[in-house]
Tab-separated table of C-alpha atoms in Angstrom:
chain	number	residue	atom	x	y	z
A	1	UNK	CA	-14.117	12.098	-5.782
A	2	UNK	CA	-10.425	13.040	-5.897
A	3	UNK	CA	-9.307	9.604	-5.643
A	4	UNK	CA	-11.069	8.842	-8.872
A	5	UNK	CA	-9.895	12.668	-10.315
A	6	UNK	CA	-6.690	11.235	-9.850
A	7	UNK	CA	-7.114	8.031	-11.380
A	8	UNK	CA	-7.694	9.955	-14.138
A	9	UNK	CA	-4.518	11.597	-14.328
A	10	UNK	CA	-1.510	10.438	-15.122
A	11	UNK	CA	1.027	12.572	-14.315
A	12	UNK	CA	3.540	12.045	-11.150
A	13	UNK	CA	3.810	15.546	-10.148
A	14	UNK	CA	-0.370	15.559	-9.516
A	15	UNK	CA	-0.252	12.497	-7.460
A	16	UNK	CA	2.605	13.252	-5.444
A	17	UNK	CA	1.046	16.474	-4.778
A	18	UNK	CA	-2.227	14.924	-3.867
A	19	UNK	CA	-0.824	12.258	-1.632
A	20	UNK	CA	1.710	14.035	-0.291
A	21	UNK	CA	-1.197	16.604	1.013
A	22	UNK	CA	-2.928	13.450	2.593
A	23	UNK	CA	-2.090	9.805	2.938
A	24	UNK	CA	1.564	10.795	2.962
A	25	UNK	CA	1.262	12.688	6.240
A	26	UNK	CA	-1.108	10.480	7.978
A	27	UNK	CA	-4.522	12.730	6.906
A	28	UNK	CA	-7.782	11.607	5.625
A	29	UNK	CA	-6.787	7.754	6.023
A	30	UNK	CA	-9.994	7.364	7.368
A	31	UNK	CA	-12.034	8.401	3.826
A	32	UNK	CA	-10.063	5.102	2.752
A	33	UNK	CA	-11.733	2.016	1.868
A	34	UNK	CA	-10.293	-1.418	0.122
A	35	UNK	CA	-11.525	0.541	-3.295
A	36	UNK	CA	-9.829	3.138	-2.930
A	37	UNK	CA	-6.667	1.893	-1.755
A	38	UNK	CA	-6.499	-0.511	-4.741
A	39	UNK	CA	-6.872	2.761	-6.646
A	40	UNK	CA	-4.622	4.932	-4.643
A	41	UNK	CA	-1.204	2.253	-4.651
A	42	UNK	CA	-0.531	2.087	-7.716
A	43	UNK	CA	-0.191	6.107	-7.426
A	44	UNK	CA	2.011	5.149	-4.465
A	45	UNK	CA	4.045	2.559	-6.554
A	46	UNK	CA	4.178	5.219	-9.525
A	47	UNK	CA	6.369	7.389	-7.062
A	48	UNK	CA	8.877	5.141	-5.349
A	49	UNK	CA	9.879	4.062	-9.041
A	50	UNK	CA	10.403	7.742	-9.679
A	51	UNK	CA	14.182	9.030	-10.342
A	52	UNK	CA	12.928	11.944	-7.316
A	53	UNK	CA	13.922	11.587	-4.020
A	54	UNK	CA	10.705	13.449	-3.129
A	55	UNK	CA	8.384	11.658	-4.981
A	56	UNK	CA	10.123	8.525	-3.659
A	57	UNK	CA	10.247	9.312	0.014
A	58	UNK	CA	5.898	10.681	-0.798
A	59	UNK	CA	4.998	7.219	-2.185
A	60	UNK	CA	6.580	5.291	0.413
A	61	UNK	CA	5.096	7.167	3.340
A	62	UNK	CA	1.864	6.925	1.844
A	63	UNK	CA	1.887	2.931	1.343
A	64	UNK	CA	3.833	3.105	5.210
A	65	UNK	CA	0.723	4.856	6.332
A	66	UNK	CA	-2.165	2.722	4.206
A	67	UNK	CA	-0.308	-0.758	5.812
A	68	UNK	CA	-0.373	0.929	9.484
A	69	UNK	CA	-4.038	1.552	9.593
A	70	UNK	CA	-5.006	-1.494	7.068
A	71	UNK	CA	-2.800	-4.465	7.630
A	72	UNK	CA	-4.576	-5.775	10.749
A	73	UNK	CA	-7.916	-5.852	9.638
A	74	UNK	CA	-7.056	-7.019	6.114
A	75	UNK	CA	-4.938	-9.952	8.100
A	76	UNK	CA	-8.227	-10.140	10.097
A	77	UNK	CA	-10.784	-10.781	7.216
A	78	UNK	CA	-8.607	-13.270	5.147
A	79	UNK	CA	-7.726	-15.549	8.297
A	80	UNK	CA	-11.187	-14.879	10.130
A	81	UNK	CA	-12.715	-19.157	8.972
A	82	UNK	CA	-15.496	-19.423	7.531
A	83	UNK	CA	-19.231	-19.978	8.717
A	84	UNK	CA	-21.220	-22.078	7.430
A	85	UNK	CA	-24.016	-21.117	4.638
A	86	UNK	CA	-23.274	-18.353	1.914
A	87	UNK	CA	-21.953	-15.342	2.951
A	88	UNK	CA	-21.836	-12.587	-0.088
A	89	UNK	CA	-21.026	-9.768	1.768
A	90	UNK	CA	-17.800	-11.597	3.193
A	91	UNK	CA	-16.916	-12.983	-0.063
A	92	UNK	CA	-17.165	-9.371	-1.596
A	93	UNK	CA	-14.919	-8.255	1.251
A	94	UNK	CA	-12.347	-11.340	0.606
A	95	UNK	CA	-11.895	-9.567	-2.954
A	96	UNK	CA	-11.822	-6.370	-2.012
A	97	UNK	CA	-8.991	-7.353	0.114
A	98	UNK	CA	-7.532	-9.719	-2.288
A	99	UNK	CA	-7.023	-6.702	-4.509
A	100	UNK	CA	-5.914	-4.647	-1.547
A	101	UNK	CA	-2.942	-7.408	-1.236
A	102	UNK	CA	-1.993	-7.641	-4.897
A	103	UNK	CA	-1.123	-4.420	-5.321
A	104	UNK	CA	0.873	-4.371	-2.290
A	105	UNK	CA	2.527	-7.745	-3.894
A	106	UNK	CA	3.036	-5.196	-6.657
A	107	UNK	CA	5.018	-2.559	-4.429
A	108	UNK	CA	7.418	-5.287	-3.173
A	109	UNK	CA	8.059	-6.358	-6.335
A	110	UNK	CA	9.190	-2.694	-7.607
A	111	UNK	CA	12.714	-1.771	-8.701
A	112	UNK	CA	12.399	1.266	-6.939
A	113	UNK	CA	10.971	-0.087	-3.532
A	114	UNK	CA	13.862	-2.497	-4.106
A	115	UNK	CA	15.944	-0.013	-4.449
A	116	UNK	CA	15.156	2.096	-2.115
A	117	UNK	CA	16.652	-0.100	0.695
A	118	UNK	CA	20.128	0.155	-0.968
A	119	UNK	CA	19.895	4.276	-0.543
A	120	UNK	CA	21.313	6.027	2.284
A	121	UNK	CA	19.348	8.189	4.489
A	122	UNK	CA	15.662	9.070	4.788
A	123	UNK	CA	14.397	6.946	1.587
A	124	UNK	CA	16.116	3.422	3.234
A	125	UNK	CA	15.049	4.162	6.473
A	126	UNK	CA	11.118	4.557	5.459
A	127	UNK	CA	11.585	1.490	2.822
A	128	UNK	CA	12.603	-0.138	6.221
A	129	UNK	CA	9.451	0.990	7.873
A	130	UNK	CA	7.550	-0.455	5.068
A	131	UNK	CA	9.215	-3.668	4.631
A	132	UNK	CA	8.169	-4.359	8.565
A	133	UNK	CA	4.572	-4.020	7.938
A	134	UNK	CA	4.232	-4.922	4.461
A	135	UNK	CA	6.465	-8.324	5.123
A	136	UNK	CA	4.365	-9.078	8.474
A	137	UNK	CA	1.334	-8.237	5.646
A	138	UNK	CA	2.127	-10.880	2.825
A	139	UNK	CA	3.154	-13.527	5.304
A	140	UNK	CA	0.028	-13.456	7.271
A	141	UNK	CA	-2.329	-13.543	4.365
A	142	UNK	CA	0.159	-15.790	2.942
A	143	UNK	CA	0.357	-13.710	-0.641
A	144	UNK	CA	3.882	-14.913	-0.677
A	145	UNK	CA	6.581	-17.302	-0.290
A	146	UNK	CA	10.151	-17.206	1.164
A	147	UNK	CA	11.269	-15.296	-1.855
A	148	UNK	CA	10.761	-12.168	-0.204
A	149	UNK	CA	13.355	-12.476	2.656
């Protein structure tokens, strides 16, 4: 697929044009699973540490847009208790999601999502977008402390 195309790749410009055709403008989310989110932020992350206002700005509209259609039923499955008796498909969802979260963990923890609330203009305001849902994200799964305020 062209997820795993661009796994493959490692060049910014590639993935910023890729995402930027899609996720970054709200198209194709639904093709998305937990999979290939997990493969797709990093790609995101890649681009708001990026020197480019464009590639910065691509990358955080395309985590803004992964966390609006995602967050709620990733909250949903990790706070959802559990049944009794063994339930593998669950458990393999719980991962899935796990992974899901930890790479959103990751894109708080970036100098250049950091950063990217000190900027003026377009970047701030869509780091502020993100923050909301990504914040309302990590507390609700509870992937995080207070150390994020």
């Amino acid at each position: 697929s062209a997820i795993n195309a661009l796994s493959m790749q490692n060049d910014l410009s590639v993935a910023m044009d890729v995402l930027n055709a899609t996720f970054a403008k709200n198209q194709r989310i639904d093709l998305l699973n937990y999979d290939n989110i997990t493969a797709i932020l990093p790609h995101a992350i890649n681009l708001v540490n990026s020197k480019y206002e464009t590639h910065i700005l691509c990358g955080l509209r395309t985590s803004y847009n992964i966390l609006k259609h995602f967050s709620e039923p990733m909250i949903s499955i990790k706070t959802t208790p559990v049944a009794r008796g063994v339930d593998l498909a669950r458990e393999e969802r719980i991962n899935k999601v796990d992974n899901c979260i930890e790479q959103f963990f990751k894109l708080n923890q970036a100098k250049g999502y950091q950063k990217a609330h000190t900027r003026q203009g377009e970047v701030q305001e869509e780091a502020q977008r993100v923050k909301n849902l990504l914040l309302h994200l990590l507390n609700k799964t509870k992937a995080v402390g207070a150390e994020l305020e």
